[in-house]
mmCIF file of C-alpha atoms in Angstrom:
data_model
loop_
_atom_site.group_PDB
_atom_site.id
_atom_site.type_symbol
_atom_site.label_atom_id
_atom_site.label_comp_id
_atom_site.label_asym_id
_atom_site.label_seq_id
_atom_site.Cartn_x
_atom_site.Cartn_y
_atom_site.Cartn_z
ATOM 1 C CA UNK A 215 -5.862 3.940 8.650
ATOM 2 C CA UNK A 216 -9.308 4.727 10.017
ATOM 3 C CA UNK A 217 -10.586 8.082 8.637
ATOM 4 C CA UNK A 218 -10.873 10.969 11.100
ATOM 5 C CA UNK A 219 -13.542 13.593 10.375
ATOM 6 C CA UNK A 220 -13.100 17.101 11.780
ATOM 7 C CA UNK A 221 -16.331 18.995 12.540
ATOM 8 C CA UNK A 222 -15.858 22.767 12.509
ATOM 9 C CA UNK A 223 -18.602 25.097 13.715
ATOM 10 C CA UNK A 224 -19.144 28.342 15.620
ATOM 11 C CA UNK A 225 -21.217 28.021 18.795
ATOM 12 C CA UNK A 226 -20.668 31.627 19.818
ATOM 13 C CA UNK A 227 -23.877 32.966 18.261
ATOM 14 C CA UNK A 228 -26.583 32.833 20.988
ATOM 15 C CA UNK A 229 -29.237 32.267 18.350
ATOM 16 C CA UNK A 230 -27.679 28.948 17.333
ATOM 17 C CA UNK A 231 -25.689 27.796 20.381
ATOM 18 C CA UNK A 232 -27.976 25.059 21.721
ATOM 19 C CA UNK A 233 -29.083 23.896 18.279
ATOM 20 C CA UNK A 234 -25.490 23.511 17.102
ATOM 21 C CA UNK A 235 -24.464 21.660 20.240
ATOM 22 C CA UNK A 236 -27.254 19.142 19.775
ATOM 23 C CA UNK A 237 -26.400 18.836 16.090
ATOM 24 C CA UNK A 238 -22.708 18.287 16.879
ATOM 25 C CA UNK A 239 -23.473 15.541 19.411
ATOM 26 C CA UNK A 240 -25.878 13.787 17.039
ATOM 27 C CA UNK A 241 -23.593 13.977 14.014
ATOM 28 C CA UNK A 242 -20.603 12.869 16.080
ATOM 29 C CA UNK A 243 -22.480 9.711 17.039
ATOM 30 C CA UNK A 244 -23.416 9.027 13.413
ATOM 31 C CA UNK A 245 -19.771 9.329 12.412
ATOM 32 C CA UNK A 246 -18.774 6.880 15.149
ATOM 33 C CA UNK A 247 -21.497 4.510 13.941
ATOM 34 C CA UNK A 248 -19.804 4.463 10.530
ATOM 35 C CA UNK A 249 -16.625 3.195 12.179
ATOM 36 C CA UNK A 250 -14.770 6.475 11.699
ATOM 37 C CA UNK A 251 -13.081 8.711 14.243
ATOM 38 C CA UNK A 252 -14.205 12.272 14.916
ATOM 39 C CA UNK A 253 -12.633 15.484 16.163
ATOM 40 C CA UNK A 254 -14.440 18.764 16.833
ATOM 41 C CA UNK A 255 -13.420 22.407 16.713
ATOM 42 C CA UNK A 256 -15.288 25.535 17.776
ATOM 43 C CA UNK A 257 -14.149 28.027 15.190
ATOM 44 C CA UNK A 258 -11.404 27.979 12.589
ATOM 45 C CA UNK A 259 -8.590 28.758 15.049
ATOM 46 C CA UNK A 260 -9.301 25.506 16.898
ATOM 47 C CA UNK A 261 -9.622 23.696 13.577
ATOM 48 C CA UNK A 262 -6.147 24.816 12.514
ATOM 49 C CA UNK A 263 -4.766 23.575 15.834
ATOM 50 C CA UNK A 264 -6.472 20.206 15.310
ATOM 51 C CA UNK A 265 -4.963 19.918 11.843
ATOM 52 C CA UNK A 266 -1.520 20.411 13.377
ATOM 53 C CA UNK A 267 -2.129 17.999 16.254
ATOM 54 C CA UNK A 268 -3.524 14.955 14.467
ATOM 55 C CA UNK A 269 -4.052 13.285 11.114
ATOM 56 C CA UNK A 270 -7.396 14.457 9.698
ATOM 57 C CA UNK A 271 -9.029 12.882 6.639
ATOM 58 C CA UNK A 272 -11.842 15.355 5.890
ATOM 59 C CA UNK A 273 -13.405 18.551 7.265
ATOM 60 C CA UNK A 274 -17.098 19.333 7.700
ATOM 61 C CA UNK A 275 -17.328 23.131 8.006
ATOM 62 C CA UNK A 276 -20.763 24.283 9.214
ATOM 63 C CA UNK A 277 -21.137 28.013 8.525
ATOM 64 C CA UNK A 278 -24.628 28.221 10.041
ATOM 65 C CA UNK A 279 -24.727 31.225 12.360
ATOM 66 C CA UNK A 280 -21.143 32.241 11.667
ATOM 67 C CA UNK A 281 -20.702 35.817 12.791
ATOM 68 C CA UNK A 282 -17.510 36.481 10.880
ATOM 69 C CA UNK A 283 -16.592 36.389 7.214
ATOM 70 C CA UNK A 284 -17.370 32.824 6.151
ATOM 71 C CA UNK A 285 -15.370 33.092 2.955
ATOM 72 C CA UNK A 286 -12.315 34.373 4.825
ATOM 73 C CA UNK A 287 -12.611 31.503 7.310
ATOM 74 C CA UNK A 288 -12.828 28.960 4.500
ATOM 75 C CA UNK A 289 -9.793 30.499 2.813
ATOM 76 C CA UNK A 290 -7.841 30.132 6.066
ATOM 77 C CA UNK A 291 -8.721 26.447 6.183
ATOM 78 C CA UNK A 292 -7.930 25.919 2.526
ATOM 79 C CA UNK A 293 -4.573 27.689 2.863
ATOM 80 C CA UNK A 294 -3.617 25.235 5.606
ATOM 81 C CA UNK A 295 -4.735 21.954 4.048
ATOM 82 C CA UNK A 296 -5.616 20.302 0.767
ATOM 83 C CA UNK A 297 -7.970 17.855 2.493
ATOM 84 C CA UNK A 298 -11.551 17.632 1.204
ATOM 85 C CA UNK A 299 -13.872 20.197 2.802
ATOM 86 C CA UNK A 300 -17.650 19.764 2.975
ATOM 87 C CA UNK A 301 -19.356 23.075 3.783
ATOM 88 C CA UNK A 302 -22.844 23.374 5.272
ATOM 89 C CA UNK A 303 -24.729 26.640 4.656
ATOM 90 C CA UNK A 304 -28.130 28.066 5.563
ATOM 91 C CA UNK A 305 -31.001 26.403 3.763
ATOM 92 C CA UNK A 306 -31.923 28.135 0.536
ATOM 93 C CA UNK A 307 -28.880 30.423 0.549
ATOM 94 C CA UNK A 308 -27.690 29.808 -2.994
ATOM 95 C CA UNK A 309 -25.363 32.804 -2.878
ATOM 96 C CA UNK A 310 -23.537 31.328 0.138
ATOM 97 C CA UNK A 311 -23.236 27.978 -1.626
ATOM 98 C CA UNK A 312 -21.763 29.652 -4.704
ATOM 99 C CA UNK A 313 -19.284 31.591 -2.545
ATOM 100 C CA UNK A 314 -18.127 28.453 -0.781
ATOM 101 C CA UNK A 315 -17.679 26.420 -3.968
ATOM 102 C CA UNK A 316 -15.781 29.262 -5.638
ATOM 103 C CA UNK A 317 -13.416 29.643 -2.685
ATOM 104 C CA UNK A 318 -12.241 26.131 -1.986
ATOM 105 C CA UNK A 319 -15.150 23.971 -0.838
ATOM 106 C CA UNK A 320 -15.208 20.515 -2.421
ATOM 107 C CA UNK A 321 -18.913 20.040 -1.726
ATOM 108 C CA UNK A 322 -21.760 22.007 -0.189
ATOM 109 C CA UNK A 323 -25.006 21.138 1.620
ATOM 110 C CA UNK A 324 -27.929 23.208 2.848
ATOM 111 C CA UNK A 325 -29.264 23.087 6.399
ATOM 112 C CA UNK A 326 -31.269 21.373 7.575
ATOM 113 C CA UNK A 327 -29.624 18.409 5.869
ATOM 114 C CA UNK A 328 -30.401 15.002 7.331
ATOM 115 C CA UNK A 329 -27.634 13.041 9.026
ATOM 116 C CA UNK A 330 -27.792 10.224 6.422
ATOM 117 C CA UNK A 331 -27.380 12.790 3.633
ATOM 118 C CA UNK A 332 -24.350 14.365 5.316
ATOM 119 C CA UNK A 333 -22.786 10.931 5.856
ATOM 120 C CA UNK A 334 -23.426 10.020 2.202
ATOM 121 C CA UNK A 335 -21.633 13.176 1.042
ATOM 122 C CA UNK A 336 -18.726 12.487 3.412
ATOM 123 C CA UNK A 337 -18.404 8.964 1.990
ATOM 124 C CA UNK A 338 -18.399 10.293 -1.558
ATOM 125 C CA UNK A 339 -15.641 12.787 -0.751
ATOM 126 C CA UNK A 340 -13.531 10.187 1.025
ATOM 127 C CA UNK A 341 -13.777 7.883 -1.974
ATOM 128 C CA UNK A 342 -12.297 10.606 -4.154
ATOM 129 C CA UNK A 343 -9.111 10.818 -2.114
ATOM 130 C CA UNK A 344 -8.718 7.253 -0.895
ATOM 131 C CA UNK A 345 -10.771 4.100 -0.729
ATOM 132 C CA UNK A 346 -12.914 3.756 2.368
ATOM 133 C CA UNK A 347 -11.745 0.925 4.591
ATOM 134 C CA UNK A 348 -14.098 -2.053 4.711
ATOM 135 C CA UNK A 349 -16.223 -2.167 7.841
ATOM 136 C CA UNK A 350 -15.515 -5.849 8.379
ATOM 137 C CA UNK A 351 -12.764 -8.308 7.517
ATOM 138 C CA UNK A 352 -13.028 -12.097 7.820
ATOM 139 C CA UNK A 353 -10.234 -14.658 7.657
ATOM 140 C CA UNK A 354 -11.275 -18.191 8.525
ATOM 141 C CA UNK A 355 -12.138 -18.006 12.248
ATOM 142 C CA UNK A 356 -11.133 -14.357 12.624
ATOM 143 C CA UNK A 357 -13.560 -11.442 12.334
ATOM 144 C CA UNK A 358 -12.516 -7.795 12.579
ATOM 145 C CA UNK A 359 -15.330 -5.268 12.812
ATOM 146 C CA UNK A 360 -14.311 -1.667 12.240
ATOM 147 C CA UNK A 361 -17.772 -0.366 13.123
ATOM 148 C CA UNK A 362 -17.878 -2.277 16.427
ATOM 149 C CA UNK A 363 -14.116 -2.047 17.021
ATOM 150 C CA UNK A 364 -14.221 -5.732 17.920
ATOM 151 C CA UNK A 365 -12.054 -8.734 17.068
ATOM 152 C CA UNK A 366 -13.485 -12.233 17.379
ATOM 153 C CA UNK A 367 -11.633 -15.528 17.026
ATOM 154 C CA UNK A 368 -13.793 -18.633 16.647
ATOM 155 C CA UNK A 369 -16.755 -16.628 17.922
ATOM 156 C CA UNK A 370 -15.007 -15.389 21.077
ATOM 157 C CA UNK A 371 -14.003 -11.774 21.634
ATOM 158 C CA UNK A 372 -10.271 -11.076 21.726
ATOM 159 C CA UNK A 373 -9.397 -8.188 24.044
ATOM 160 C CA UNK A 374 -7.070 -5.867 22.137
ATOM 161 C CA UNK A 375 -5.824 -2.393 22.945
ATOM 162 C CA UNK A 376 -6.761 0.356 20.449
ATOM 163 C CA UNK A 377 -3.251 0.282 18.948
ATOM 164 C CA UNK A 378 -3.271 -3.507 18.684
ATOM 165 C CA UNK A 379 -6.624 -3.341 16.904
ATOM 166 C CA UNK A 380 -5.385 -0.727 14.424
ATOM 167 C CA UNK A 381 -2.204 -2.739 13.859
ATOM 168 C CA UNK A 382 -4.080 -5.970 13.128
ATOM 169 C CA UNK A 383 -6.581 -4.160 10.916
ATOM 170 C CA UNK A 384 -3.821 -2.516 8.880
ATOM 171 C CA UNK A 385 -1.948 -5.783 8.403
ATOM 172 C CA UNK A 386 -5.123 -7.685 7.499
ATOM 173 C CA UNK A 387 -6.121 -5.043 4.947
ATOM 174 C CA UNK A 388 -2.805 -5.619 3.184
ATOM 175 C CA UNK A 389 -2.448 -9.426 3.110
ATOM 176 C CA UNK A 390 0.800 -10.921 1.819
ATOM 177 C CA UNK A 391 2.516 -7.526 1.622
ATOM 178 C CA UNK A 392 5.761 -6.893 3.498
ATOM 179 C CA UNK A 393 5.223 -3.732 5.538
ATOM 180 C CA UNK A 394 8.057 -1.831 7.157
ATOM 181 C CA UNK A 395 7.918 -0.756 10.773
ATOM 182 C CA UNK A 396 7.871 2.867 9.654
ATOM 183 C CA UNK A 397 4.911 2.202 7.371
ATOM 184 C CA UNK A 398 3.070 0.707 10.314
ATOM 185 C CA UNK A 399 3.906 3.666 12.547
ATOM 186 C CA UNK A 400 2.771 6.169 9.925
ATOM 187 C CA UNK A 401 -0.263 4.418 8.464
ATOM 188 C CA UNK A 402 -1.637 1.976 10.997
ATOM 189 C CA UNK A 403 -1.428 4.499 13.792
ATOM 190 C CA UNK A 404 -0.618 8.179 13.291
ATOM 191 C CA UNK A 405 2.067 10.065 11.445
ATOM 192 C CA UNK A 406 2.561 12.165 14.576
ATOM 193 C CA UNK A 407 2.939 9.183 16.908
ATOM 194 C CA UNK A 408 6.016 9.623 19.101
ATOM 195 C CA UNK A 409 6.935 5.941 19.440
ATOM 196 C CA UNK A 410 9.985 4.430 17.740
ATOM 197 C CA UNK A 411 10.163 1.343 15.537
ATOM 198 C CA UNK A 412 10.750 -0.974 18.492
ATOM 199 C CA UNK A 413 7.244 -0.102 19.661
ATOM 200 C CA UNK A 414 5.939 -2.014 16.649
ATOM 201 C CA UNK A 415 7.876 -5.112 17.699
ATOM 202 C CA UNK A 416 6.405 -5.094 21.205
ATOM 203 C CA UNK A 417 2.870 -4.666 19.860
ATOM 204 C CA UNK A 418 3.376 -7.489 17.354
ATOM 205 C CA UNK A 419 4.572 -9.792 20.137
ATOM 206 C CA UNK A 420 1.532 -8.972 22.272
ATOM 207 C CA UNK A 421 -0.826 -9.323 19.317
ATOM 208 C CA UNK A 422 0.499 -12.758 18.382
ATOM 209 C CA UNK A 423 0.100 -13.963 21.957
ATOM 210 C CA UNK A 424 -3.492 -12.746 22.177
ATOM 211 C CA UNK A 425 -4.432 -14.337 18.853
ATOM 212 C CA UNK A 426 -3.222 -17.784 19.924
ATOM 213 C CA UNK A 427 -3.008 -20.259 17.029
ATOM 214 C CA UNK A 428 -4.065 -17.527 14.602
ATOM 215 C CA UNK A 429 -1.035 -15.420 15.529
ATOM 216 C CA UNK A 430 1.119 -17.410 13.109
ATOM 217 C CA UNK A 431 -0.370 -15.450 10.206
ATOM 218 C CA UNK A 432 1.726 -12.449 11.294
ATOM 219 C CA UNK A 433 5.235 -13.297 10.116
ATOM 220 C CA UNK A 434 8.510 -11.427 10.444
ATOM 221 C CA UNK A 435 10.181 -10.296 7.220
ATOM 222 C CA UNK A 436 13.879 -9.931 8.012
ATOM 223 C CA UNK A 437 15.310 -6.545 7.204
ATOM 224 C CA UNK A 438 11.857 -5.152 6.405
ATOM 225 C CA UNK A 439 9.135 -5.576 8.999
ATOM 226 C CA UNK A 440 6.041 -7.760 9.089
ATOM 227 C CA UNK A 441 3.547 -9.458 6.820
ATOM 228 C CA UNK A 442 0.014 -10.794 7.251
ATOM 229 C CA UNK A 443 0.362 -14.158 5.502
ATOM 230 C CA UNK A 444 -3.063 -15.330 4.390
ATOM 231 C CA UNK A 445 -1.996 -18.860 3.410
ATOM 232 C CA UNK A 446 -0.791 -19.499 6.978
ATOM 233 C CA UNK A 447 -3.974 -18.042 8.397
ATOM 234 C CA UNK A 448 -6.113 -20.502 6.483
ATOM 235 C CA UNK A 449 -4.701 -23.546 8.230
ATOM 236 C CA UNK A 450 -6.024 -24.413 11.682
ATOM 237 C CA UNK A 451 -4.008 -26.487 14.131
ATOM 238 C CA UNK A 452 -4.921 -30.169 14.309
#
């Protein structure tokens, strides 16, 4: 499943409002450029709601300009999730860094930290909890680009819906493994997705049709679900 990064910051302090908005927009774009998804929250209350509403992989908690008790806010986050938390503090504030690390932060950076440095720290944290998905997969004439969110077959773009893309990507990342419909619902899409197992069948049917001759690499495993069969994918039609 594609990682989702939650950015948490407080824009209520007039001294930092515009700066933080610009920073949020810029960092959001950098996260998208990495092929990840991003969610934002203004304050910890919104962050807790986001954690309930969707599957988050990692939190970036920027305490710059926070008017309240930063430690208390971090403790609230930590009490609600065991996900990795990267905290950003004021530049040169070693005491704040120590407080954050002692109260649940997995990593800490000082502002102003460059976007590439923040992304590098996010990658390192993600690798600790689960392997980062490859940005690109290639199988014979098929190319899946996570960064571009594009699928090409024999050099031509295949128009897929977001769910079809995630489904194909998940299957292709696990070649020759029989995956149940429930696994696909929970891991290829979202654990909170309201669809039932028959939804997977309809998406598989559509995906096979759109992939043409290459669709034969998605096989049905009776009593289980589906499998991306690499040996079938290697053979082109005559």
